[in-house]
Structure formats: C-alpha cells, structure tokens
Amino acid sequence: MTSMLVSEYDRFVERTDQSTDLPPKVRMEIALYGVASEIGSVISAVKKRLLANVGQSAWNVPDADIIEELGDVVWYCFALVRQANPGKLVNIFAHDIGQLKDELGANSKRAERLRQVLDPTKRAQFLEAAEHFPRRRDLRFEDYQDLAFLTARTNDRELAEVCLVVLQQLGAELLRQSLPEIERELNTTLPDRPMNDLLGEIAWHVAALSSLYELRMSDIVAANVAKISDRWDRSARTPLHDEGFPKKERFPRRFQVEFMSAGPGRSRMMLEGAQLGDDLTDNAYHDDGYRFHDVMHLANVAKLGWSPVLRSLMARKRKSDPEVDEVEDGARARIVEEAVVKAIHAEGVRLATVRAVGATGPVQLFPGSGDISFSFLKGIRALVTDLEVAKNRLSEWEAAILDGYAVFHQLRLFGAGVVTVDMNERTITFQQPTAI
C-alpha cells in the first residue's frame, strides 16, 4: 500500500478543520488545547499498556486506543502549525530535522554531550541523510520517522517512559503560550520557546512511540483519516439496508406520521389513518417528553435506513430471508434499538441539565454537534455491533441525533404535529399541527 504523503495529510487536516469560521484567536486556542489534551490521552493510553498485568514482554503491543490517540495528536499538530504560521507553509518534520542537525553540529557542551551518547554509526547516518531530506511535496511520514529515530538516546521501555514525560512537558510549554504576559513574566519554571520548535519535538516523540510500538506513522494517519472522515464527511451515504428486498418488505421511501394527543400526557402515532403502535406516556415521575421518543425511531429510518422497532410496527419485516428476519428484524434487534434510543436520550438530558438552569420551558436536547463527542458516537456504535446498522457512518448517527431531536423538541413545544420521513433525501421534517 502506498504511504500517504505529508502534503496530502496536510490538505486533509485543512479540509476537515471545523473551526475555519471562527476568529483566529479562538482557532489558535482550540488547536493549542487540542494538542495538549490529546497528549494527555496518549499518555493515558500508553501508561495503561505499560502498567497492565500482561508481563514485561508485552508492553509494546499497541492497542486501538494508542493508535487512535497518536493520530489525534498528529492532526492537532498539523492544525496548530497552520494557526501559528498564517500565510506560510511550515513542515514541522523538516523543521525538526533541521533543528536536530544544527544541534548535533553546534559548538556547545550540550552538543558535545549529544555526540557522545549517540551511536556513532547512527549519528553519521542521520547527518548524511539530513543533508538531503525530502522537500515538502515529496515527504512521506516514514521518511521522517525512520530518520528521526536514529537520534534516539535511549531505547525500548525506557524510551517509552521518556517520551511520556517529555510530551507532558511539551504540552505544558505549549499551553504557556496562552498565559497573560504578566504570568509568563512571573512564572519562569518553563521556558518560552518558538511554537515550531515545540511542535517539532512533539512530532519526534510521537514518531518515537510509533517506532517503539512497531507502527508506521502512515498507518497511524491513515487510521486518523478514516476516523475523521467517518464523522465529518457528510457526502458519503450508506446504502439503504433493505434495498433489493421485495417492496412490501422495504420501508416506504417517503411517508408521514402524525403525532396526536391521546389525553393528558399521552401521545399517539397515526400512519395513513391507522394507529401505529401503542399510546405512550413518559413513564417518568416528571414531564420529560419521552412519550415522543418514537420520533427517534423515525430519525433512525430517515438517516440510517434502520429501525427494527418501526419495521415491526409497520409490518415490513424481511420474511423472505429467514436469517435477516430473525437477526436484523427480530426481538433482540428491537431491544437493542430501544436501548440505543434511551442511551442517547439520557446523554442529551445530562448535557441539557446545565442549560436548563433558569429555563421556563423544555430545553432542546442536542442543539448542535458540540454536544456529540467521538467517544459517545463510538459507544453507540458499539451497542449495534454485528447488526447491519454497524455499517453506517458516524456522520449519519450524528445526523439522526441532531435532526431527530430537533423534531422531538418541536413535538414537545406543540404537543402534536406531522413528521415526514424521506429516505431518498435522508431527511426528517416537522409540520405544526393544523389549528381547528
């Protein structure tokens, strides 16, 4: 497989940066805190591996968390170098190789000490290769990773521990950039160093950890590209899961469901003049609107092409394939979907609690993507492992949550209304009830 060029990944980071509409100062803060927080996540992931009761010989076997967190650090480093060098194209890898070369060739006690501790053969290899380090457009992640690792002063587990300690320090040095001038003047424990130097050193230690875990940085960034695209690439659509089945076993590609009051605190769904499912109450000690939660099943149909609950209520089970009927459309799948809907609702209520202070009416759950973390979406996907909906992208799950709860909020406000599902357009919309 062809390794990704550094320039290709740089363009990917630029394309997937969600902060482009914000002021430069805010973007800088987001990138700064992003690098520092992801460094903390790397330290946590690696430390768990180092301290796990798996024996000394297995400490350097990577897990998915280590790969993911290393990739996240790289993404934020690329985002931050753009913010720190507006209008310039700065390659932190080339910058770091240049810094290392200058440091080794300097006339200082530190440089002399570095020359003493480095393996002479590796030092010579590094200095020779550094003279001809690839230009930006040709640079691959392995070019930097392999060359930088020649300058490692320790090895194995000891080097892993060094990387964690130094990364923590570098994260603190980065955050120092955001301190007020008076605090930087009075707090001198850490030095003030150029941002590019810090990012280059962070890159070195990320690359060193990758090498210790026998990971190629191109594989790490490829996993990062897949992860971020899964969440933010909204152009790709998962094919509808019931495509190819007989028409009577497919969801209607466009339909409307009316939500109407069936008495105080009681909601009823109507489809083409017939009741759909049972009347629902909140089944709670207080009014939280959960009687309208069936709209989230409708959102699942619209955005994911999936809802074993509605498939059963609408008599659209895929009986022509007994295995699909049992696994995808059966009782277990319906229980899983209800658990997913309840888990999402519980998270929305938890997050809305802060916003609810002083509110006089219903507070909207999930008003924006900022309420939906990667870890939350991954947790939801984990609940549907081995079901067809596991193929859906995180962006589609996010859309189901955001658009579904936008309609849920309207139902709470009006108490009734018509919900339109269009599976071809992947939309769910709300229409206010007609006044009598």
Short mmCIF file of C-alpha atoms in Angstrom, two decimals:
data_model
loop_
_atom_site.label_atom_id
_atom_site.label_comp_id
_atom_site.label_asym_id
_atom_site.label_seq_id
_atom_site.Cartn_x
_atom_site.Cartn_y
_atom_site.Cartn_z
CA MET A 1 0.00 0.00 0.00
CA THR A 2 1.31 3.46 -0.94
CA SER A 3 2.22 5.61 2.05
CA MET A 4 0.37 8.89 2.42
CA LEU A 5 2.35 11.99 1.59
CA VAL A 6 2.72 14.54 4.37
CA SER A 7 1.36 17.20 1.99
CA GLU A 8 -1.74 15.07 1.33
CA TYR A 9 -2.43 14.75 5.02
CA ASP A 10 -1.85 18.47 5.50
CA ARG A 11 -4.59 19.20 2.95
CA PHE A 12 -6.85 16.70 4.69
CA VAL A 13 -6.38 18.50 8.01
CA GLU A 14 -7.17 21.83 6.36
CA ARG A 15 -10.30 20.35 4.77
CA THR A 16 -11.62 18.75 7.96
CA ASP A 17 -10.87 21.62 10.35
CA GLN A 18 -14.27 22.56 11.81
CA SER A 19 -13.05 25.88 13.23
CA THR A 20 -12.49 27.73 9.95
CA ASP A 21 -15.35 30.20 10.53
CA LEU A 22 -14.08 31.25 13.95
CA PRO A 23 -11.76 34.19 14.77
CA PRO A 24 -8.01 33.42 14.54
CA LYS A 25 -7.51 33.77 18.31
CA VAL A 26 -10.23 31.24 19.03
CA ARG A 27 -8.87 28.87 16.40
CA MET A 28 -5.43 29.11 17.97
CA GLU A 29 -6.85 28.28 21.40
CA ILE A 30 -8.78 25.30 20.04
CA ALA A 31 -5.65 23.93 18.37
CA LEU A 32 -3.46 24.61 21.43
CA TYR A 33 -5.79 22.87 23.82
CA GLY A 34 -6.38 20.14 21.26
CA VAL A 35 -2.69 19.23 21.11
CA ALA A 36 -2.29 19.40 24.89
CA SER A 37 -5.40 17.33 25.65
CA GLU A 38 -4.56 14.69 23.05
CA ILE A 39 -1.05 14.42 24.51
CA GLY A 40 -2.76 13.64 27.80
CA SER A 41 -4.83 10.96 26.06
CA VAL A 42 -1.67 9.41 24.56
CA ILE A 43 -0.03 9.35 27.98
CA SER A 44 -3.11 7.69 29.47
CA ALA A 45 -3.34 5.08 26.70
CA VAL A 46 0.35 4.19 26.77
CA LYS A 47 0.54 4.19 30.57
CA LYS A 48 -2.36 1.73 30.75
CA ARG A 49 -0.41 -0.54 28.45
CA LEU A 50 2.80 -0.16 30.42
CA LEU A 51 1.08 -0.86 33.74
CA ALA A 52 -1.25 -3.61 32.53
CA ASN A 53 -0.77 -7.00 34.09
CA VAL A 54 0.40 -8.57 30.84
CA GLY A 55 4.05 -9.10 31.60
CA GLN A 56 7.08 -7.05 30.68
CA SER A 57 7.44 -8.66 27.27
CA ALA A 58 4.04 -7.39 26.02
CA TRP A 59 4.31 -3.71 26.94
CA ASN A 60 4.98 -2.65 23.35
CA VAL A 61 2.00 -4.39 21.75
CA PRO A 62 -0.24 -1.48 20.68
CA ASP A 63 -3.99 -1.39 21.07
CA ALA A 64 -6.61 0.60 19.18
CA ASP A 65 -6.59 3.42 21.75
CA ILE A 66 -2.85 4.06 21.33
CA ILE A 67 -3.16 4.17 17.53
CA GLU A 68 -6.17 6.50 17.71
CA GLU A 69 -4.66 8.90 20.24
CA LEU A 70 -1.34 9.15 18.40
CA GLY A 71 -3.26 10.02 15.24
CA ASP A 72 -5.25 12.70 17.06
CA VAL A 73 -2.05 14.35 18.28
CA VAL A 74 -0.71 14.44 14.73
CA TRP A 75 -3.97 16.00 13.45
CA TYR A 76 -3.90 18.78 16.03
CA CYS A 77 -0.19 19.42 15.47
CA PHE A 78 -0.88 19.99 11.78
CA ALA A 79 -3.83 22.24 12.63
CA LEU A 80 -1.77 24.23 15.15
CA VAL A 81 1.20 24.78 12.85
CA ARG A 82 -1.21 26.39 10.38
CA GLN A 83 -2.54 28.73 13.05
CA ALA A 84 0.95 29.58 14.32
CA ASN A 85 2.26 30.39 10.84
CA PRO A 86 -0.51 32.23 8.96
CA GLY A 87 0.20 32.57 5.27
CA LYS A 88 3.22 30.25 5.44
CA LEU A 89 3.72 26.58 4.63
CA VAL A 90 5.73 25.15 7.52
CA ASN A 91 6.57 21.45 7.66
CA ILE A 92 7.19 20.53 11.31
CA PHE A 93 9.01 17.35 10.28
CA ALA A 94 11.51 19.18 8.08
CA HIS A 95 11.79 21.86 10.76
CA ASP A 96 12.60 19.26 13.41
CA ILE A 97 15.22 17.50 11.26
CA GLY A 98 16.86 20.87 10.67
CA GLN A 99 16.86 21.62 14.40
CA LEU A 100 18.37 18.22 15.20
CA LYS A 101 21.06 18.64 12.55
CA ASP A 102 22.00 22.10 13.82
CA GLU A 103 22.02 20.88 17.41
CA LEU A 104 24.35 17.98 16.67
CA GLY A 105 26.73 20.23 14.76
CA ALA A 106 26.78 23.06 17.30
CA ASN A 107 29.86 24.11 19.23
CA SER A 108 28.46 23.73 22.75
CA LYS A 109 28.70 21.45 25.78
CA ARG A 110 25.19 20.15 25.11
CA ALA A 111 26.06 19.31 21.51
CA GLU A 112 29.24 17.58 22.64
CA ARG A 113 27.30 15.54 25.13
CA LEU A 114 24.76 14.57 22.47
CA ARG A 115 27.54 13.42 20.15
CA GLN A 116 28.95 11.30 22.98
CA VAL A 117 25.73 9.45 23.82
CA LEU A 118 24.54 8.80 20.27
CA ASP A 119 25.70 5.71 18.44
CA PRO A 120 28.45 6.94 16.06
CA THR A 121 27.14 4.97 13.11
CA LYS A 122 23.57 6.18 13.57
CA ARG A 123 24.78 9.74 14.10
CA ALA A 124 26.70 9.65 10.84
CA GLN A 125 23.73 8.12 9.01
CA PHE A 126 21.45 10.83 10.37
CA LEU A 127 23.73 13.72 9.45
CA GLU A 128 24.26 12.40 5.93
CA ALA A 129 20.53 11.81 5.33
CA ALA A 130 19.55 15.12 6.94
CA GLU A 131 21.52 16.96 4.27
CA HIS A 132 19.21 15.56 1.59
CA PHE A 133 15.93 15.44 3.50
CA PRO A 134 13.00 15.35 1.01
CA ARG A 135 11.26 18.54 0.06
CA ARG A 136 7.73 19.16 1.28
CA ARG A 137 5.87 17.79 -1.74
CA ASP A 138 7.83 14.51 -1.68
CA LEU A 139 7.96 13.89 2.05
CA ARG A 140 6.42 10.75 3.46
CA PHE A 141 5.79 10.07 7.12
CA GLU A 142 8.27 7.19 7.12
CA ASP A 143 11.00 9.45 5.76
CA TYR A 144 10.77 11.49 8.93
CA GLN A 145 10.03 8.63 11.33
CA ASP A 146 13.00 6.49 10.32
CA LEU A 147 15.45 9.37 10.14
CA ALA A 148 14.40 10.97 13.44
CA PHE A 149 14.63 7.65 15.30
CA LEU A 150 18.34 7.48 14.54
CA THR A 151 18.79 10.24 17.14
CA ALA A 152 17.11 8.34 20.00
CA ARG A 153 19.33 8.40 23.11
CA THR A 154 17.55 5.58 24.96
CA ASN A 155 15.54 2.60 23.79
CA ASP A 156 12.73 0.14 24.49
CA ARG A 157 10.57 0.66 27.57
CA GLU A 158 12.90 3.32 28.96
CA LEU A 159 12.42 5.41 25.83
CA ALA A 160 8.65 4.98 26.07
CA GLU A 161 8.74 6.38 29.61
CA VAL A 162 10.95 9.25 28.43
CA CYS A 163 8.50 10.05 25.65
CA LEU A 164 5.58 10.28 28.07
CA VAL A 165 7.43 12.59 30.44
CA VAL A 166 8.75 14.87 27.70
CA LEU A 167 5.39 15.00 25.89
CA GLN A 168 3.77 16.13 29.13
CA GLN A 169 6.36 18.88 29.47
CA LEU A 170 5.95 19.95 25.85
CA GLY A 171 2.19 20.16 26.29
CA ALA A 172 2.69 22.46 29.25
CA GLU A 173 5.11 24.60 27.25
CA LEU A 174 2.52 24.92 24.50
CA LEU A 175 -0.22 25.99 26.91
CA ARG A 176 2.16 28.57 28.34
CA GLN A 177 1.69 30.44 25.06
CA SER A 178 -1.87 31.32 26.13
CA LEU A 179 -0.88 32.83 29.50
CA PRO A 180 -1.24 36.59 30.07
CA GLU A 181 2.02 38.50 29.73
CA ILE A 182 2.32 39.10 33.48
CA GLU A 183 2.02 35.37 34.21
CA ARG A 184 4.66 34.50 31.64
CA GLU A 185 6.90 37.11 33.21
CA LEU A 186 6.48 35.82 36.76
CA ASN A 187 6.17 32.07 36.06
CA THR A 188 9.55 31.11 34.66
CA THR A 189 9.71 27.41 35.54
CA LEU A 190 9.16 26.61 31.86
CA PRO A 191 10.95 28.45 29.06
CA ASP A 192 9.38 30.44 26.25
CA ARG A 193 10.33 28.67 23.05
CA PRO A 194 9.17 29.07 19.45
CA MET A 195 5.96 27.21 18.65
CA ASN A 196 7.51 25.41 15.66
CA ASP A 197 10.33 24.05 17.82
CA LEU A 198 7.82 22.66 20.31
CA LEU A 199 5.70 21.09 17.60
CA GLY A 200 8.80 19.54 16.03
CA GLU A 201 9.75 17.96 19.34
CA ILE A 202 6.23 16.67 19.85
CA ALA A 203 6.42 15.13 16.39
CA TRP A 204 9.73 13.45 17.31
CA HIS A 205 8.28 11.81 20.43
CA VAL A 206 5.10 10.73 18.65
CA ALA A 207 7.26 9.19 15.91
CA ALA A 208 9.47 7.51 18.54
CA LEU A 209 6.46 5.97 20.28
CA SER A 210 5.21 4.77 16.90
CA SER A 211 8.54 3.09 16.23
CA LEU A 212 8.63 1.50 19.68
CA TYR A 213 5.19 0.02 19.03
CA GLU A 214 6.34 -1.11 15.56
CA LEU A 215 3.74 1.15 13.96
CA ARG A 216 4.25 3.09 10.77
CA MET A 217 3.18 6.71 11.04
CA SER A 218 1.49 6.43 7.64
CA ASP A 219 -0.75 3.71 9.09
CA ILE A 220 -1.50 5.88 12.11
CA VAL A 221 -2.53 8.84 9.97
CA ALA A 222 -4.50 6.56 7.64
CA ALA A 223 -6.49 5.38 10.66
CA ASN A 224 -6.91 9.02 11.67
CA VAL A 225 -8.19 9.92 8.21
CA ALA A 226 -10.69 7.06 8.37
CA LYS A 227 -11.87 8.12 11.83
CA ILE A 228 -12.32 11.79 10.99
CA SER A 229 -13.93 11.08 7.62
CA ASP A 230 -16.34 8.73 9.37
CA ARG A 231 -17.56 11.67 11.45
CA TRP A 232 -17.20 14.72 9.21
CA ASP A 233 -17.54 13.51 5.62
CA ARG A 234 -21.28 14.01 5.18
CA SER A 235 -21.22 13.47 1.42
CA ALA A 236 -20.98 9.67 1.67
CA ARG A 237 -24.19 7.73 2.29
CA THR A 238 -24.55 4.15 3.43
CA PRO A 239 -26.78 2.19 1.03
CA LEU A 240 -30.27 1.52 2.40
CA HIS A 241 -30.27 -1.77 4.25
CA ASP A 242 -33.49 -3.11 2.74
CA GLU A 243 -32.60 -2.30 -0.86
CA GLY A 244 -33.15 -5.37 -3.03
CA PHE A 245 -35.88 -6.87 -0.86
CA PRO A 246 -39.49 -7.16 -2.08
CA LYS A 247 -41.37 -3.84 -1.97
CA LYS A 248 -43.67 -4.98 0.84
CA GLU A 249 -40.56 -5.67 3.00
CA ARG A 250 -38.97 -2.27 2.38
CA PHE A 251 -39.69 0.90 4.27
CA PRO A 252 -41.73 3.34 2.16
CA ARG A 253 -39.19 5.76 0.75
CA ARG A 254 -41.39 8.67 1.81
CA PHE A 255 -44.12 8.64 4.44
CA GLN A 256 -45.74 10.83 7.08
CA VAL A 257 -46.57 10.01 10.67
CA GLU A 258 -48.93 12.18 12.68
CA PHE A 259 -48.32 12.60 16.39
CA MET A 260 -51.52 13.48 18.21
CA SER A 261 -52.67 13.80 21.79
CA ALA A 262 -54.46 10.79 23.21
CA GLY A 263 -55.20 12.51 26.52
CA PRO A 264 -53.16 14.43 29.12
CA GLY A 265 -49.51 13.39 28.90
CA ARG A 266 -50.31 10.70 26.33
CA SER A 267 -49.15 10.57 22.69
CA ARG A 268 -50.40 8.53 19.74
CA MET A 269 -48.87 7.92 16.30
CA MET A 270 -51.03 7.65 13.19
CA LEU A 271 -49.89 6.33 9.79
CA GLU A 272 -52.25 6.62 6.83
CA GLY A 273 -55.24 6.95 9.14
CA ALA A 274 -54.39 3.91 11.29
CA GLN A 275 -52.82 3.89 14.74
CA LEU A 276 -49.14 2.94 14.72
CA GLY A 277 -48.08 1.23 17.93
CA ASP A 278 -49.43 1.85 21.40
CA ASP A 279 -50.24 5.14 23.07
CA LEU A 280 -47.25 6.31 25.07
CA THR A 281 -46.70 8.28 28.26
CA ASP A 282 -43.40 9.49 29.64
CA ASN A 283 -43.31 6.60 32.13
CA ALA A 284 -41.48 9.01 34.41
CA TYR A 285 -42.09 10.99 37.62
CA HIS A 286 -41.89 14.27 35.70
CA ASP A 287 -42.69 15.51 32.19
CA ASP A 288 -39.56 14.86 30.11
CA GLY A 289 -41.28 14.36 26.76
CA TYR A 290 -40.23 10.73 26.40
CA ARG A 291 -43.74 9.94 25.15
CA PHE A 292 -42.48 11.42 21.85
CA HIS A 293 -39.37 9.24 21.71
CA ASP A 294 -40.77 7.27 18.76
CA VAL A 295 -39.67 10.20 16.62
CA MET A 296 -36.12 8.97 17.20
CA HIS A 297 -37.05 5.68 15.57
CA LEU A 298 -38.30 7.73 12.63
CA ALA A 299 -34.99 9.61 12.60
CA ASN A 300 -33.18 6.28 12.52
CA VAL A 301 -35.17 5.31 9.45
CA ALA A 302 -34.54 8.66 7.73
CA LYS A 303 -30.83 8.94 8.47
CA LEU A 304 -29.67 5.35 8.95
CA GLY A 305 -32.23 3.38 6.94
CA TRP A 306 -32.67 1.31 10.09
CA SER A 307 -35.29 0.69 12.74
CA PRO A 308 -36.29 -2.83 13.68
CA VAL A 309 -38.90 -1.29 16.01
CA LEU A 310 -40.69 0.58 13.22
CA ARG A 311 -40.14 -2.25 10.76
CA SER A 312 -42.15 -4.46 13.11
CA LEU A 313 -44.85 -1.83 13.76
CA MET A 314 -45.22 -1.16 10.03
CA ALA A 315 -45.26 -4.88 9.14
CA ARG A 316 -42.17 -4.51 6.95
CA LYS A 317 -40.13 -7.40 8.34
CA ARG A 318 -37.95 -9.13 5.75
CA LYS A 319 -39.50 -12.56 5.97
CA SER A 320 -38.23 -13.54 2.53
CA ASP A 321 -34.85 -14.06 4.19
CA PRO A 322 -35.41 -16.01 7.44
CA GLU A 323 -31.96 -15.22 8.83
CA VAL A 324 -32.33 -11.47 8.23
CA ASP A 325 -35.84 -11.62 9.66
CA GLU A 326 -34.55 -13.26 12.84
CA VAL A 327 -31.29 -11.34 13.33
CA GLU A 328 -31.95 -7.88 11.92
CA ASP A 329 -35.71 -7.59 12.39
CA GLY A 330 -36.26 -9.79 15.44
CA ALA A 331 -36.84 -9.13 19.13
CA ARG A 332 -33.19 -8.80 20.05
CA ALA A 333 -32.61 -6.11 17.41
CA ARG A 334 -35.69 -4.23 18.64
CA ILE A 335 -34.40 -4.35 22.21
CA VAL A 336 -31.03 -3.06 21.04
CA GLU A 337 -32.64 -0.13 19.23
CA GLU A 338 -34.71 0.82 22.27
CA ALA A 339 -31.53 0.69 24.37
CA VAL A 340 -29.74 2.93 21.86
CA VAL A 341 -32.58 5.47 21.85
CA LYS A 342 -32.70 5.51 25.65
CA ALA A 343 -28.90 5.87 25.95
CA ILE A 344 -28.92 8.81 23.53
CA HIS A 345 -31.81 10.44 25.38
CA ALA A 346 -30.10 10.02 28.74
CA GLU A 347 -26.93 11.68 27.39
CA GLY A 348 -28.97 14.53 25.96
CA VAL A 349 -30.72 15.11 29.30
CA ARG A 350 -27.39 15.03 31.14
CA LEU A 351 -25.88 17.66 28.86
CA ALA A 352 -29.02 19.81 28.89
CA THR A 353 -29.12 19.98 32.68
CA VAL A 354 -26.64 22.86 32.72
CA ARG A 355 -28.51 24.76 30.00
CA ALA A 356 -31.80 24.18 31.82
CA VAL A 357 -30.87 26.49 34.72
CA GLY A 358 -33.44 29.29 34.70
CA ALA A 359 -35.34 27.88 31.71
CA THR A 360 -39.13 28.19 31.79
CA GLY A 361 -39.92 25.60 29.13
CA PRO A 362 -38.50 22.49 27.51
CA VAL A 363 -34.77 22.70 26.82
CA GLN A 364 -33.69 21.32 23.46
CA LEU A 365 -31.53 18.23 23.62
CA PHE A 366 -28.52 18.11 21.30
CA PRO A 367 -28.90 21.60 19.80
CA GLY A 368 -25.57 21.25 17.99
CA SER A 369 -22.75 18.87 17.15
CA GLY A 370 -20.70 20.25 20.04
CA ASP A 371 -22.81 18.08 22.35
CA ILE A 372 -21.82 14.91 20.48
CA SER A 373 -18.33 13.56 21.12
CA PHE A 374 -16.42 10.94 19.16
CA SER A 375 -16.39 8.67 22.19
CA PHE A 376 -20.16 8.93 22.58
CA LEU A 377 -20.80 8.04 18.94
CA LYS A 378 -18.36 5.13 19.17
CA GLY A 379 -20.15 3.92 22.28
CA ILE A 380 -23.48 3.97 20.46
CA ARG A 381 -22.00 2.10 17.52
CA ALA A 382 -20.59 -0.49 19.92
CA LEU A 383 -24.15 -1.30 21.02
CA VAL A 384 -25.10 -2.35 17.48
CA THR A 385 -22.08 -4.50 16.70
CA ASP A 386 -22.99 -7.38 14.35
CA LEU A 387 -26.17 -5.63 13.16
CA GLU A 388 -26.50 -4.10 9.69
CA VAL A 389 -26.54 -0.57 11.11
CA ALA A 390 -22.95 -1.02 12.29
CA LYS A 391 -22.03 -0.19 8.68
CA ASN A 392 -23.46 3.31 8.98
CA ARG A 393 -21.06 6.21 9.29
CA LEU A 394 -20.68 8.24 12.46
CA SER A 395 -21.83 11.28 10.47
CA GLU A 396 -25.14 9.51 9.83
CA TRP A 397 -25.55 8.71 13.51
CA GLU A 398 -24.84 12.33 14.34
CA ALA A 399 -27.42 13.49 11.80
CA ALA A 400 -30.03 11.11 13.24
CA ILE A 401 -29.42 12.52 16.72
CA LEU A 402 -29.35 16.21 15.73
CA ASP A 403 -32.27 16.18 13.31
CA GLY A 404 -34.27 13.71 15.36
CA TYR A 405 -34.03 15.81 18.50
CA ALA A 406 -34.83 19.00 16.58
CA VAL A 407 -38.18 17.38 15.69
CA PHE A 408 -38.51 15.92 19.20
CA HIS A 409 -38.22 19.46 20.59
CA GLN A 410 -40.94 20.74 18.26
CA LEU A 411 -43.24 17.93 19.38
CA ARG A 412 -42.64 18.90 23.00
CA LEU A 413 -43.43 22.53 22.26
CA PHE A 414 -46.59 21.90 20.24
CA GLY A 415 -47.71 18.59 21.73
CA ALA A 416 -48.57 17.28 18.26
CA GLY A 417 -47.58 17.56 14.61
CA VAL A 418 -46.81 15.75 11.38
CA VAL A 419 -43.38 14.21 10.81
CA THR A 420 -42.25 13.49 7.26
CA VAL A 421 -39.56 10.91 6.55
CA ASP A 422 -37.86 10.96 3.15
CA MET A 423 -35.39 8.11 2.85
CA ASN A 424 -34.23 9.12 -0.62
CA GLU A 425 -33.27 12.59 0.59
CA ARG A 426 -32.30 11.27 4.07
CA THR A 427 -34.44 13.92 5.77
CA ILE A 428 -36.88 14.13 8.65
CA THR A 429 -39.02 17.26 8.95
CA PHE A 430 -41.76 18.63 11.21
CA GLN A 431 -45.00 20.38 10.38
CA GLN A 432 -47.05 22.12 13.04
CA PRO A 433 -50.49 20.67 13.79
CA THR A 434 -53.32 22.29 11.86
CA ALA A 435 -55.38 24.62 14.03
CA ILE A 436 -59.02 23.59 14.38
#
